[in-house]
């Protein structure tokens, strides 16, 4: 079975490998397929769509190696063959270039600073269910997009930590200005105050305009959700990634000095408003590290990620790096219901 080559322990059932492809030995247990050469990546994916979707459902993430992906237009064509529909990003925390509907550049983020594990738009009412990462130009060193199984992370976190976040949820606070992070237009698609307020009202976000014209928001979200298809409980949030203690110390010190502790571009808290201590952030990030798998990028690689089941990160790198991100199959999450009781899966 194909999954026997993907994992140390084979699943009870698995789809057959796509015609025109061979399975490679997994790198650190990351499922990887090598496609036979084809000048039309979109046609190759379209002909194997059901199998690729089944493999993604089984493993949560996989890489297809050897596709002829050279431009963002190539990636857009693949997205339209694989996803039910593209997803439009709103509430971005960092600037991106938009290449096509649902297709974006990587987030603007310093190359020497890693982006820690997170789920795309886990703080939004609607998030993409499917992510695609396509490497058009690999960096000289580093820069892998690593992944971690969120259900496994949930089971590995201390029970008392999970219980509190599951009871209370988590809070994301943000400050939007024109100096750092995503601007209003980049996050909301407009800088019109009325339109921004209407969006916040419709998406359970509290907001306040500051005297200097900046916007501060606060949103309460669930920390644990059930996968919409499998029903598995998943640690689905950005509590650690968007917390001040995950920042490099010199970056945090600069931002606090420049904007004050309440004016940081983003920060997270417990659902009751208490600060999240540094040791809790460290525990979450260490747990992610224990479940992280990675595969160095090669030109033309396509990584498929189930955004709810699988967290992803971006490692620091050297040299030019071009990775295009595509989002599809939007999922609407209900963050307004009472937290779910903790049960075993």
Tab-separated table of C-alpha atoms in Angstrom:
chain	number	residue	atom	x	y	z
A	1	UNK	CA	0.000	0.000	0.000
A	2	UNK	CA	1.133	3.527	-0.684
A	3	UNK	CA	0.743	4.589	2.935
A	4	UNK	CA	3.280	1.940	3.959
A	5	UNK	CA	5.861	4.084	2.178
A	6	UNK	CA	4.466	7.254	3.737
A	7	UNK	CA	4.427	6.196	7.382
A	8	UNK	CA	6.230	3.869	9.716
A	9	UNK	CA	2.913	2.097	10.284
A	10	UNK	CA	0.559	1.539	7.361
A	11	UNK	CA	-3.017	2.705	7.650
A	12	UNK	CA	-5.782	0.129	7.517
A	13	UNK	CA	-6.651	1.276	4.002
A	14	UNK	CA	-5.137	3.651	1.467
A	15	UNK	CA	-5.713	4.737	-2.124
A	16	UNK	CA	-3.495	3.341	-4.852
A	17	UNK	CA	-0.751	5.667	-6.163
A	18	UNK	CA	-1.817	7.952	-9.010
A	19	UNK	CA	-1.137	6.659	-12.510
A	20	UNK	CA	2.010	8.274	-13.846
A	21	UNK	CA	3.629	8.687	-10.438
A	22	UNK	CA	5.885	6.763	-8.100
A	23	UNK	CA	6.071	6.952	-4.336
A	24	UNK	CA	9.319	8.218	-2.849
A	25	UNK	CA	10.572	7.210	0.593
A	26	UNK	CA	9.134	9.697	3.041
A	27	UNK	CA	11.439	12.374	4.423
A	28	UNK	CA	10.853	12.337	8.179
A	29	UNK	CA	7.584	10.575	7.484
A	30	UNK	CA	6.245	13.333	5.195
A	31	UNK	CA	4.171	11.797	2.369
A	32	UNK	CA	5.788	12.546	-0.984
A	33	UNK	CA	4.902	11.601	-4.555
A	34	UNK	CA	7.068	12.059	-7.611
A	35	UNK	CA	5.118	12.820	-10.762
A	36	UNK	CA	6.364	11.729	-14.155
A	37	UNK	CA	7.359	14.736	-16.214
A	38	UNK	CA	4.423	16.624	-17.642
A	39	UNK	CA	4.315	20.080	-19.223
A	40	UNK	CA	0.774	20.581	-17.895
A	41	UNK	CA	0.646	20.355	-14.097
A	42	UNK	CA	-3.048	21.302	-13.981
A	43	UNK	CA	-4.010	18.440	-16.291
A	44	UNK	CA	-1.896	15.999	-14.252
A	45	UNK	CA	-3.658	17.072	-11.046
A	46	UNK	CA	-7.101	17.023	-12.648
A	47	UNK	CA	-6.616	13.440	-13.767
A	48	UNK	CA	-5.693	12.362	-10.237
A	49	UNK	CA	-7.898	14.702	-8.225
A	50	UNK	CA	-9.867	12.053	-6.308
A	51	UNK	CA	-6.738	10.151	-5.335
A	52	UNK	CA	-4.889	13.272	-4.242
A	53	UNK	CA	-7.874	14.387	-2.161
A	54	UNK	CA	-8.098	10.930	-0.577
A	55	UNK	CA	-4.394	10.953	0.283
A	56	UNK	CA	-4.764	14.431	1.768
A	57	UNK	CA	-7.714	13.258	3.891
A	58	UNK	CA	-5.654	10.309	5.132
A	59	UNK	CA	-2.384	12.088	5.883
A	60	UNK	CA	-3.298	15.751	6.390
A	61	UNK	CA	-0.451	16.914	4.115
A	62	UNK	CA	1.576	15.638	1.180
A	63	UNK	CA	4.086	16.886	-1.353
A	64	UNK	CA	3.967	16.246	-5.094
A	65	UNK	CA	7.437	16.548	-6.599
A	66	UNK	CA	8.319	16.974	-10.255
A	67	UNK	CA	5.429	19.114	-11.530
A	68	UNK	CA	6.100	21.853	-14.061
A	69	UNK	CA	5.149	24.797	-11.852
A	70	UNK	CA	6.912	27.946	-12.984
A	71	UNK	CA	4.519	30.868	-12.488
A	72	UNK	CA	1.652	31.941	-10.210
A	73	UNK	CA	-0.667	31.334	-13.188
A	74	UNK	CA	0.388	27.663	-13.150
A	75	UNK	CA	-0.534	27.510	-9.466
A	76	UNK	CA	-3.907	29.159	-10.078
A	77	UNK	CA	-4.696	26.549	-12.732
A	78	UNK	CA	-3.886	23.734	-10.304
A	79	UNK	CA	-6.007	25.320	-7.566
A	80	UNK	CA	-9.028	25.443	-9.864
A	81	UNK	CA	-8.598	21.738	-10.700
A	82	UNK	CA	-8.136	20.584	-7.121
A	83	UNK	CA	-10.348	22.825	-4.963
A	84	UNK	CA	-14.106	23.164	-5.013
A	85	UNK	CA	-13.628	26.935	-5.067
A	86	UNK	CA	-10.901	29.434	-4.162
A	87	UNK	CA	-10.876	31.241	-0.810
A	88	UNK	CA	-10.307	34.988	-0.459
A	89	UNK	CA	-8.015	36.048	2.363
A	90	UNK	CA	-9.350	38.595	4.841
A	91	UNK	CA	-7.817	39.694	8.164
A	92	UNK	CA	-4.268	39.068	6.962
A	93	UNK	CA	-1.616	39.779	9.631
A	94	UNK	CA	1.167	40.457	7.100
A	95	UNK	CA	1.239	41.923	3.613
A	96	UNK	CA	0.918	39.710	0.516
A	97	UNK	CA	0.715	40.252	-3.224
A	98	UNK	CA	-2.441	38.921	-4.876
A	99	UNK	CA	-1.709	36.950	-8.067
A	100	UNK	CA	-5.222	35.625	-8.790
A	101	UNK	CA	-8.378	34.728	-6.901
A	102	UNK	CA	-7.181	32.651	-3.947
A	103	UNK	CA	-3.516	32.803	-5.038
A	104	UNK	CA	-1.022	34.934	-3.123
A	105	UNK	CA	2.636	35.521	-2.475
A	106	UNK	CA	4.075	34.304	0.805
A	107	UNK	CA	3.484	36.673	3.716
A	108	UNK	CA	6.022	39.465	4.004
A	109	UNK	CA	8.171	38.278	6.897
A	110	UNK	CA	11.902	38.740	7.600
A	111	UNK	CA	13.910	35.920	6.038
A	112	UNK	CA	16.018	35.522	9.190
A	113	UNK	CA	12.937	35.155	11.414
A	114	UNK	CA	10.985	31.866	11.376
A	115	UNK	CA	7.207	31.842	11.197
A	116	UNK	CA	6.103	29.449	13.938
A	117	UNK	CA	3.451	26.778	13.563
A	118	UNK	CA	-0.037	28.072	12.864
A	119	UNK	CA	-3.203	27.437	10.876
A	120	UNK	CA	-4.105	29.926	8.161
A	121	UNK	CA	-6.797	32.343	9.417
A	122	UNK	CA	-7.632	30.228	12.476
A	123	UNK	CA	-8.799	33.469	14.104
A	124	UNK	CA	-11.337	34.199	11.351
A	125	UNK	CA	-14.952	33.074	11.179
A	126	UNK	CA	-14.209	31.629	7.730
A	127	UNK	CA	-10.899	29.989	6.887
A	128	UNK	CA	-9.544	27.971	3.958
A	129	UNK	CA	-9.938	24.228	4.340
A	130	UNK	CA	-7.307	23.553	1.667
A	131	UNK	CA	-3.875	25.149	1.351
A	132	UNK	CA	-1.425	24.729	-1.506
A	133	UNK	CA	2.202	25.812	-1.346
A	134	UNK	CA	4.089	25.833	-4.636
A	135	UNK	CA	7.846	26.373	-4.784
A	136	UNK	CA	8.832	28.356	-7.868
A	137	UNK	CA	12.342	29.109	-6.597
A	138	UNK	CA	13.892	27.334	-3.598
A	139	UNK	CA	16.216	29.289	-1.302
A	140	UNK	CA	19.922	28.594	-1.062
A	141	UNK	CA	19.525	27.400	2.517
A	142	UNK	CA	16.606	26.708	4.886
A	143	UNK	CA	13.122	28.032	4.167
A	144	UNK	CA	11.201	24.753	4.428
A	145	UNK	CA	7.454	24.867	4.952
A	146	UNK	CA	7.172	22.374	7.811
A	147	UNK	CA	3.935	20.775	9.034
A	148	UNK	CA	2.535	19.272	12.253
A	149	UNK	CA	-0.580	17.175	12.923
A	150	UNK	CA	-2.905	19.289	15.082
A	151	UNK	CA	-4.764	16.300	16.556
A	152	UNK	CA	-1.447	14.794	17.692
A	153	UNK	CA	-0.356	18.155	19.094
A	154	UNK	CA	-3.613	18.387	21.042
A	155	UNK	CA	-3.079	14.956	22.600
A	156	UNK	CA	0.520	15.849	23.549
A	157	UNK	CA	-0.190	19.180	25.244
A	158	UNK	CA	-0.621	19.182	29.056
A	159	UNK	CA	-4.235	18.400	29.948
A	160	UNK	CA	-4.599	21.433	32.227
A	161	UNK	CA	-3.412	23.767	29.462
A	162	UNK	CA	-5.859	22.289	26.959
A	163	UNK	CA	-8.724	22.273	29.488
A	164	UNK	CA	-8.402	25.987	30.186
A	165	UNK	CA	-8.186	27.040	26.561
A	166	UNK	CA	-11.035	24.704	25.683
A	167	UNK	CA	-13.209	26.200	28.418
A	168	UNK	CA	-12.326	29.837	27.813
A	169	UNK	CA	-11.146	30.005	24.203
A	170	UNK	CA	-8.541	32.614	23.327
A	171	UNK	CA	-8.434	36.309	22.501
A	172	UNK	CA	-6.587	37.932	19.626
A	173	UNK	CA	-5.878	41.648	19.904
A	174	UNK	CA	-4.604	43.596	16.924
A	175	UNK	CA	-3.568	47.143	16.059
A	176	UNK	CA	-3.711	48.212	12.419
A	177	UNK	CA	-1.565	51.115	11.241
A	178	UNK	CA	0.399	52.030	8.142
A	179	UNK	CA	3.807	51.348	9.668
A	180	UNK	CA	3.976	47.647	10.500
A	181	UNK	CA	2.027	44.529	9.597
A	182	UNK	CA	-0.892	44.451	7.194
A	183	UNK	CA	-2.729	47.707	6.539
A	184	UNK	CA	-6.499	48.090	6.708
A	185	UNK	CA	-6.769	47.688	2.945
A	186	UNK	CA	-4.588	44.574	2.949
A	187	UNK	CA	-6.585	42.994	5.769
A	188	UNK	CA	-10.144	44.076	4.991
A	189	UNK	CA	-9.974	44.865	1.292
A	190	UNK	CA	-10.881	48.510	1.984
A	191	UNK	CA	-9.881	51.473	4.136
A	192	UNK	CA	-13.446	52.819	4.346
A	193	UNK	CA	-14.328	52.986	8.048
A	194	UNK	CA	-17.951	52.104	7.517
A	195	UNK	CA	-17.069	49.018	5.489
A	196	UNK	CA	-14.446	47.922	8.037
A	197	UNK	CA	-16.945	48.326	10.875
A	198	UNK	CA	-19.576	46.368	8.936
A	199	UNK	CA	-17.078	43.540	8.413
A	200	UNK	CA	-16.174	43.497	12.101
A	201	UNK	CA	-19.839	43.477	13.094
A	202	UNK	CA	-20.549	40.538	10.784
A	203	UNK	CA	-17.503	38.542	11.956
A	204	UNK	CA	-17.742	38.901	15.751
A	205	UNK	CA	-14.861	41.380	16.095
A	206	UNK	CA	-14.880	44.238	18.610
A	207	UNK	CA	-13.198	47.395	17.335
A	208	UNK	CA	-12.186	50.896	18.404
A	209	UNK	CA	-10.601	53.733	16.420
A	210	UNK	CA	-7.663	55.396	18.123
A	211	UNK	CA	-6.927	59.153	18.169
A	212	UNK	CA	-4.020	58.635	15.764
A	213	UNK	CA	-6.354	56.954	13.241
A	214	UNK	CA	-5.215	53.389	13.915
A	215	UNK	CA	-7.704	50.595	14.526
A	216	UNK	CA	-7.622	48.212	17.475
A	217	UNK	CA	-9.608	44.994	17.376
A	218	UNK	CA	-10.352	42.144	19.758
A	219	UNK	CA	-11.864	38.785	18.841
A	220	UNK	CA	-12.714	35.735	20.934
A	221	UNK	CA	-12.207	32.364	19.267
A	222	UNK	CA	-12.259	28.650	20.070
A	223	UNK	CA	-8.886	26.995	20.659
A	224	UNK	CA	-10.064	23.470	19.808
A	225	UNK	CA	-12.379	22.607	16.915
A	226	UNK	CA	-13.674	19.426	15.353
A	227	UNK	CA	-12.612	18.677	11.818
A	228	UNK	CA	-15.679	19.226	9.585
A	229	UNK	CA	-15.242	15.870	7.830
A	230	UNK	CA	-13.519	13.468	10.223
A	231	UNK	CA	-14.840	14.953	13.461
A	232	UNK	CA	-11.363	14.725	15.030
A	233	UNK	CA	-10.582	17.264	17.735
A	234	UNK	CA	-7.809	19.576	16.551
A	235	UNK	CA	-5.661	22.187	18.296
A	236	UNK	CA	-6.633	24.975	15.901
A	237	UNK	CA	-5.461	28.467	16.803
A	238	UNK	CA	-2.577	30.921	16.699
A	239	UNK	CA	-2.169	31.363	20.426
A	240	UNK	CA	1.597	30.850	20.332
A	241	UNK	CA	2.452	32.244	16.904
A	242	UNK	CA	0.753	35.618	17.370
A	243	UNK	CA	1.873	36.031	20.977
A	244	UNK	CA	4.463	38.590	22.003
A	245	UNK	CA	6.655	35.898	23.616
A	246	UNK	CA	7.177	34.096	20.307
A	247	UNK	CA	8.804	37.207	18.840
A	248	UNK	CA	12.574	37.491	18.863
A	249	UNK	CA	13.482	39.399	22.059
A	250	UNK	CA	14.955	42.359	20.180
A	251	UNK	CA	11.832	42.597	17.985
A	252	UNK	CA	9.497	42.477	20.997
A	253	UNK	CA	11.532	45.112	22.852
A	254	UNK	CA	11.466	47.434	19.857
A	255	UNK	CA	7.713	47.060	19.319
A	256	UNK	CA	6.851	47.576	22.986
A	257	UNK	CA	9.063	50.658	23.140
A	258	UNK	CA	7.633	52.023	19.887
A	259	UNK	CA	3.921	51.242	20.347
A	260	UNK	CA	3.466	50.341	24.004
A	261	UNK	CA	2.312	46.973	25.399
A	262	UNK	CA	-1.289	47.590	24.284
A	263	UNK	CA	-0.377	48.759	20.789
A	264	UNK	CA	1.427	45.708	19.469
A	265	UNK	CA	0.407	44.729	15.929
A	266	UNK	CA	-0.926	41.460	17.399
A	267	UNK	CA	-0.987	39.586	20.680
A	268	UNK	CA	-2.955	36.750	22.263
A	269	UNK	CA	-4.563	36.212	25.661
A	270	UNK	CA	-6.552	33.633	27.525
A	271	UNK	CA	-10.260	33.793	26.772
A	272	UNK	CA	-10.953	35.618	30.048
A	273	UNK	CA	-8.420	38.332	29.187
A	274	UNK	CA	-5.487	37.068	31.268
A	275	UNK	CA	-2.063	37.301	29.605
A	276	UNK	CA	-0.621	34.084	28.204
A	277	UNK	CA	2.658	33.577	30.122
A	278	UNK	CA	5.931	32.994	28.327
A	279	UNK	CA	6.212	29.452	29.705
A	280	UNK	CA	2.840	28.501	28.199
A	281	UNK	CA	3.899	29.851	24.801
A	282	UNK	CA	7.156	27.925	25.116
A	283	UNK	CA	5.285	24.729	25.992
A	284	UNK	CA	3.020	25.049	22.949
A	285	UNK	CA	5.927	25.729	20.602
A	286	UNK	CA	7.959	22.826	22.033
A	287	UNK	CA	5.006	20.510	21.525
A	288	UNK	CA	4.759	21.636	17.905
A	289	UNK	CA	8.483	20.974	17.500
A	290	UNK	CA	8.002	17.419	18.713
A	291	UNK	CA	5.508	16.771	15.910
A	292	UNK	CA	7.173	18.753	13.124
A	293	UNK	CA	8.055	17.126	9.805
A	294	UNK	CA	9.768	18.896	6.940
A	295	UNK	CA	11.062	18.411	3.423
A	296	UNK	CA	13.508	20.864	1.808
A	297	UNK	CA	11.955	22.629	-1.169
A	298	UNK	CA	12.812	21.774	-4.756
A	299	UNK	CA	11.699	23.872	-7.729
A	300	UNK	CA	8.247	22.811	-8.910
A	301	UNK	CA	7.209	21.164	-5.621
A	302	UNK	CA	3.531	21.319	-4.680
A	303	UNK	CA	2.538	20.806	-1.041
A	304	UNK	CA	-1.128	20.146	-0.206
A	305	UNK	CA	-2.237	20.861	3.360
A	306	UNK	CA	-5.507	20.253	5.198
A	307	UNK	CA	-5.559	23.582	7.019
A	308	UNK	CA	-7.634	22.411	9.992
A	309	UNK	CA	-5.916	19.102	10.618
A	310	UNK	CA	-2.383	20.313	9.882
A	311	UNK	CA	-0.453	23.341	11.120
A	312	UNK	CA	2.386	24.783	9.055
A	313	UNK	CA	5.414	26.983	9.597
A	314	UNK	CA	8.152	28.642	7.576
A	315	UNK	CA	11.769	28.263	8.572
A	316	UNK	CA	14.358	31.013	8.306
A	317	UNK	CA	16.310	31.008	5.061
A	318	UNK	CA	19.084	32.549	2.991
A	319	UNK	CA	18.944	33.588	-0.641
A	320	UNK	CA	15.920	34.430	-2.806
A	321	UNK	CA	12.852	32.260	-2.154
A	322	UNK	CA	9.590	32.226	-4.127
A	323	UNK	CA	6.766	30.144	-2.685
A	324	UNK	CA	3.226	30.856	-3.870
A	325	UNK	CA	0.303	30.179	-1.532
A	326	UNK	CA	-3.140	29.145	-2.781
A	327	UNK	CA	-6.257	28.887	-0.614
A	328	UNK	CA	-9.443	26.986	-1.354
A	329	UNK	CA	-12.528	25.240	0.031
A	330	UNK	CA	-13.475	27.868	2.648
A	331	UNK	CA	-14.915	26.511	5.902
A	332	UNK	CA	-17.135	28.557	8.198
A	333	UNK	CA	-16.386	27.906	11.870
A	334	UNK	CA	-18.779	28.611	14.716
A	335	UNK	CA	-16.704	30.384	17.354
A	336	UNK	CA	-19.741	31.700	19.234
A	337	UNK	CA	-20.974	28.421	20.760
A	338	UNK	CA	-20.045	27.265	24.233
A	339	UNK	CA	-16.669	25.492	24.389
A	340	UNK	CA	-16.873	21.759	23.785
A	341	UNK	CA	-16.318	19.417	26.697
A	342	UNK	CA	-13.053	17.512	26.494
A	343	UNK	CA	-13.673	13.966	25.327
A	344	UNK	CA	-11.397	11.236	24.080
A	345	UNK	CA	-11.334	10.508	20.343
